[in-house]
Coordinates of N, CA and C in Angstrom, one line a residue:
Q1 N -23.4 -21.7 -0.3 CA -21.8 -20.6 0.0 C -22.5 -20.2 -0.7
V2 N -22.3 -18.7 0.0 CA -22.7 -17.5 -1.2 C -21.2 -16.5 -1.4
Q3 N -21.0 -16.2 -2.5 CA -19.7 -14.9 -2.8 C -20.4 -13.6 -3.0
L4 N -19.7 -12.7 -2.4 CA -20.3 -11.8 -2.8 C -18.7 -11.0 -3.6
V5 N -19.3 -9.7 -4.8 CA -17.9 -9.3 -5.1 C -18.2 -8.3 -5.1
E6 N -17.9 -7.0 -4.5 CA -17.6 -5.5 -3.8 C -17.1 -4.4 -5.1
S7 N -17.3 -3.7 -5.7 CA -16.8 -2.9 -6.7 C -17.6 -1.2 -6.2
G8 N -17.1 -0.4 -6.4 CA -17.0 0.8 -6.4 C -16.5 1.7 -5.9
G9 N -15.9 1.7 -4.9 CA -15.0 2.2 -3.9 C -14.1 3.5 -5.2
G10 N -13.5 4.1 -3.6 CA -12.7 4.7 -4.5 C -12.6 6.2 -3.2
L11 N -12.1 7.6 -4.2 CA -11.3 8.8 -3.2 C -12.3 9.8 -4.2
V12 N -13.4 10.2 -3.1 CA -13.9 10.9 -3.5 C -13.2 12.5 -2.3
Q13 N -14.3 13.6 -2.7 CA -14.3 15.2 -2.0 C -15.2 14.2 -1.0
P14 N -15.2 15.5 -0.6 CA -16.4 15.7 1.0 C -17.2 16.5 0.0
G15 N -19.0 16.3 0.2 CA -19.1 16.6 -0.5 C -20.3 15.9 -1.7
G16 N -19.5 14.7 -2.1 CA -19.2 14.4 -3.2 C -20.2 13.1 -2.7
S17 N -20.3 12.0 -3.8 CA -21.7 10.7 -4.4 C -20.7 9.8 -4.7
L18 N -21.2 8.3 -4.1 CA -20.2 7.7 -4.9 C -21.1 6.4 -4.9
R19 N -21.0 5.1 -5.6 CA -22.4 4.9 -5.5 C -21.7 2.7 -5.1
L20 N -21.7 2.0 -4.6 CA -21.3 0.9 -4.7 C -22.1 -0.3 -5.1
S21 N -21.6 -1.4 -5.3 CA -22.3 -2.5 -5.9 C -22.0 -3.8 -5.4
C22 N -23.1 -4.5 -5.4 CA -22.5 -5.7 -4.7 C -23.2 -7.2 -5.4
A23 N -22.4 -8.0 -5.7 CA -23.4 -9.0 -6.8 C -22.8 -10.5 -6.0
A24 N -23.8 -10.9 -5.4 CA -23.7 -12.6 -5.0 C -23.8 -13.1 -6.2
S25 N -23.5 -14.2 -5.6 CA -23.3 -15.8 -6.4 C -24.7 -16.6 -6.7
R26 N -25.3 -16.6 -5.7 CA -26.6 -16.9 -5.9 C -28.2 -16.0 -6.4
S27 N -29.4 -16.5 -6.6 CA -30.5 -15.8 -6.6 C -30.5 -15.2 -4.9
A28 N -30.7 -13.9 -5.6 CA -30.8 -12.6 -4.3 C -32.2 -13.4 -3.4
F29 N -33.0 -14.2 -4.1 CA -34.4 -14.4 -3.6 C -33.9 -15.6 -2.2
S30 N -32.8 -16.3 -2.9 CA -32.7 -17.5 -1.4 C -32.2 -16.6 -0.2
I31 N -31.6 -14.8 -0.6 CA -31.1 -14.6 0.4 C -31.8 -13.5 1.3
N32 N -31.6 -13.7 2.8 CA -32.8 -13.0 3.4 C -32.8 -11.7 3.7
V33 N -31.5 -11.7 4.5 CA -31.1 -9.7 4.2 C -29.4 -9.4 3.9
M34 N -29.8 -8.4 3.0 CA -28.3 -8.4 2.7 C -28.3 -6.9 2.7
G35 N -27.0 -6.4 3.1 CA -26.4 -5.3 3.7 C -25.1 -4.7 3.4
W36 N -24.9 -3.6 4.6 CA -23.3 -3.1 4.0 C -23.0 -2.5 5.4
Y37 N -21.4 -3.5 5.7 CA -21.3 -2.5 7.3 C -19.7 -2.0 7.0
R38 N -19.3 -1.6 7.2 CA -18.1 -0.3 7.0 C -17.1 -0.6 8.1
Q39 N -15.9 -0.7 8.2 CA -15.5 -0.3 9.9 C -13.9 0.5 8.9
A40 N -13.9 1.8 10.1 CA -12.7 1.9 9.7 C -11.6 2.1 10.6
P41 N -9.7 2.3 10.3 CA -8.6 2.3 11.5 C -9.0 2.3 12.7
G42 N -8.8 1.5 13.1 CA -9.4 1.7 14.7 C -11.0 1.6 15.7
K43 N -11.7 1.1 14.5 CA -12.7 1.3 14.5 C -13.7 -0.2 14.9
E44 N -14.7 -1.0 15.6 CA -15.1 -2.1 15.6 C -16.3 -1.8 14.1
R45 N -15.9 -2.9 13.4 CA -16.7 -3.1 12.3 C -18.9 -2.9 12.3
E46 N -19.7 -1.4 12.0 CA -20.6 -1.3 12.2 C -21.4 -1.1 10.8
L47 N -23.2 -1.1 11.2 CA -23.8 -1.9 10.4 C -24.1 -0.6 9.3
V48 N -24.0 -0.3 8.5 CA -24.4 0.7 7.6 C -25.6 0.7 6.9
A49 N -26.2 0.1 6.3 CA -27.8 -0.6 6.4 C -28.1 -1.4 6.0
A50 N -29.3 -2.3 5.8 CA -29.4 -3.5 5.8 C -30.7 -3.5 4.2
I51 N -31.2 -4.5 4.2 CA -32.7 -4.4 3.2 C -33.0 -6.1 3.2
S52 N -33.8 -6.0 3.4 CA -34.7 -7.1 3.4 C -35.3 -8.1 2.2
S53 N -35.3 -9.2 2.3 CA -36.1 -9.7 0.6 C -36.7 -9.3 0.4
G54 N -38.1 -8.9 1.5 CA -39.3 -8.0 1.1 C -39.0 -6.0 1.3
G55 N -38.2 -6.0 1.2 CA -37.8 -4.2 1.3 C -37.6 -3.8 1.7
S56 N -37.5 -4.3 3.1 CA -37.7 -3.6 5.0 C -36.0 -3.1 4.3
T57 N -35.6 -1.7 5.1 CA -34.8 -1.1 5.3 C -34.2 -0.7 6.5
N58 N -33.0 -0.5 7.2 CA -32.5 -0.7 8.2 C -31.3 0.1 8.0
Y59 N -31.2 1.7 8.4 CA -29.7 2.3 8.2 C -29.5 2.4 9.8
A60 N -27.7 2.9 9.3 CA -27.0 4.0 10.7 C -27.8 4.9 11.0
D61 N -27.5 5.5 12.2 CA -28.8 7.3 12.5 C -27.6 8.2 11.3
S62 N -26.2 7.4 11.4 CA -25.4 8.3 11.3 C -25.2 8.9 10.0
V63 N -26.3 7.6 8.8 CA -26.4 7.7 7.4 C -27.7 8.1 7.1
K64 N -28.4 8.2 8.1 CA -29.9 8.6 7.1 C -30.2 9.8 6.4
G65 N -30.3 9.7 6.1 CA -30.7 11.1 4.7 C -30.0 11.1 3.9
R66 N -29.2 10.8 3.7 CA -27.4 10.4 2.7 C -27.5 9.4 2.3
F67 N -27.6 8.1 2.8 CA -27.2 6.6 2.4 C -28.3 6.4 1.7
T68 N -28.7 5.3 0.7 CA -29.7 4.9 0.2 C -29.4 3.3 -0.3
I69 N -30.2 2.1 0.1 CA -30.0 0.9 -0.2 C -30.9 0.4 -0.8
S70 N -30.4 -0.1 -2.1 CA -31.4 -0.9 -2.8 C -31.0 -1.8 -3.5
R71 N -32.3 -3.6 -3.3 CA -31.8 -4.1 -4.5 C -32.5 -4.7 -5.4
D72 N -31.4 -5.6 -6.2 CA -32.1 -5.4 -7.8 C -32.3 -7.6 -7.7
N73 N -33.0 -7.9 -7.3 CA -33.1 -9.3 -6.8 C -32.7 -9.9 -8.5
A74 N -33.3 -9.1 -9.4 CA -33.3 -10.2 -11.0 C -31.3 -10.6 -10.9
L75 N -30.7 -9.3 -10.5 CA -29.0 -9.2 -11.3 C -28.0 -9.8 -9.6
N76 N -29.4 -10.3 -8.5 CA -29.2 -10.3 -7.2 C -27.7 -9.7 -6.9
T77 N -28.5 -8.6 -7.0 CA -27.3 -7.9 -6.5 C -27.6 -6.2 -5.5
V78 N -26.8 -6.0 -5.6 CA -27.4 -4.6 -3.8 C -26.4 -3.9 -3.5
Y79 N -26.9 -2.5 -3.9 CA -26.1 -1.1 -4.2 C -26.9 -0.1 -2.6
L80 N -25.3 0.6 -3.3 CA -25.4 1.4 -1.5 C -24.7 3.3 -1.9
G81 N -25.9 3.9 -2.8 CA -25.5 4.9 -2.7 C -25.6 5.8 -1.6
M82 N -24.2 6.6 -2.3 CA -23.9 7.5 -1.0 C -23.5 8.6 -1.2
N83 N -24.6 9.7 -1.0 CA -24.9 11.2 -1.2 C -23.6 12.4 0.1
S84 N -23.5 13.0 0.2 CA -23.2 14.3 0.6 C -22.4 13.1 2.0
L85 N -21.5 12.7 1.1 CA -20.2 12.2 1.8 C -19.4 13.3 2.6
K86 N -19.0 12.8 3.9 CA -17.8 12.9 4.8 C -17.3 12.6 4.8
P87 N -15.8 13.4 5.8 CA -14.3 12.7 5.4 C -14.9 11.4 6.9
E88 N -15.5 11.7 7.5 CA -15.8 10.2 9.2 C -16.8 9.2 8.4
D89 N -16.2 9.7 7.2 CA -17.2 8.0 6.1 C -16.2 7.3 5.7
T90 N -15.5 7.7 5.4 CA -14.2 7.0 5.4 C -13.6 5.9 6.0
A91 N -13.4 4.7 5.8 CA -13.6 3.1 5.6 C -13.6 2.3 4.6
V92 N -13.8 0.5 5.4 CA -13.5 0.3 4.3 C -14.8 -0.5 4.4
Y93 N -15.6 -0.7 3.6 CA -17.5 -0.8 3.5 C -17.6 -2.3 2.3
Y94 N -18.0 -3.9 3.5 CA -18.5 -4.5 3.5 C -20.0 -4.6 3.4
C95 N -20.1 -5.7 1.7 CA -21.1 -6.8 1.3 C -21.4 -7.6 2.8
N96 N -22.5 -7.4 3.1 CA -23.3 -8.8 4.0 C -24.4 -9.8 3.1
A97 N -24.4 -10.7 3.8 CA -25.6 -11.6 3.3 C -25.7 -12.5 4.3
V98 N -27.3 -12.3 4.5 CA -27.8 -13.7 5.1 C -28.9 -14.4 5.0
V99 N -28.2 -16.1 5.3 CA -29.4 -16.7 4.7 C -29.4 -17.7 6.0
V100 N -31.3 -17.5 5.8 CA -31.8 -18.5 7.0 C -32.2 -19.9 6.8
R101 N -31.2 -21.0 7.3 CA -32.1 -21.8 7.4 C -32.4 -22.6 8.4
G102 N -33.4 -22.8 7.9 CA -34.0 -23.3 10.2 C -34.2 -22.1 10.8
T103 N -34.0 -22.0 11.4 CA -34.0 -21.0 12.9 C -32.1 -20.4 12.3
T104 N -31.5 -21.0 11.7 CA -30.3 -20.8 12.0 C -29.1 -19.1 11.1
P105 N -29.4 -18.7 11.1 CA -28.7 -17.2 10.5 C -27.2 -18.1 10.0
Y106 N -27.2 -17.8 8.5 CA -25.2 -18.0 8.1 C -24.9 -16.4 7.7
N107 N -23.9 -16.0 7.9 CA -23.7 -14.8 7.6 C -22.3 -15.0 6.3
Y108 N -22.6 -14.3 5.0 CA -21.4 -15.1 4.3 C -20.7 -13.0 4.2
W109 N -19.5 -12.6 3.8 CA -18.7 -11.0 4.0 C -18.5 -11.5 2.0
G110 N -18.0 -9.8 1.4 CA -17.4 -9.7 0.3 C -16.0 -9.0 1.3
Q111 N -14.9 -9.1 0.3 CA -13.5 -9.0 1.0 C -13.8 -7.6 1.2
G112 N -14.4 -6.6 0.7 CA -14.3 -5.1 0.8 C -13.8 -4.0 0.2
T113 N -14.5 -3.0 0.4 CA -13.8 -2.2 -0.7 C -13.7 -0.7 -0.1
Q114 N -12.1 0.3 -0.8 CA -12.1 1.4 0.2 C -12.6 2.3 0.1
V115 N -13.5 3.3 0.6 CA -13.9 4.5 0.9 C -13.7 5.8 1.3
T116 N -12.3 6.8 0.8 CA -12.1 7.0 1.2 C -12.6 8.5 0.7
V117 N -12.6 9.6 1.8 CA -13.7 10.8 1.7 C -12.6 11.6 2.0
S118 N -12.1 12.3 0.8 CA -10.5 13.8 1.3 C -10.6 14.5 0.1
S119 N -10.3 15.7 0.6 CA -9.7 17.1 -0.2 C -8.6 17.0 -0.6

């Protein structure tokens, strides 16, 4: 089991910045992939960014060049730096952890943190 606790959401004006944090309850070294998803009202949950245990990253096209995902394995924490925020970035952001046991991936989710971009 992995418990994930997000923090750092809030209200920000367009063009502003926020940093989300997600602390895991177990060693990040044992988590294969950590990532951030978001879900806006009336829309499906979508991948924002992900980072493997080796440091490889993957970003949604809509956030490339604006968002940065990073992980601190010593602190069991993953971060999402968000710059140049736009109103369409408004959503609930969820932290995700994938642990592979054998050949089976297990997904764990945080409770979500609201990000609102509005003037």
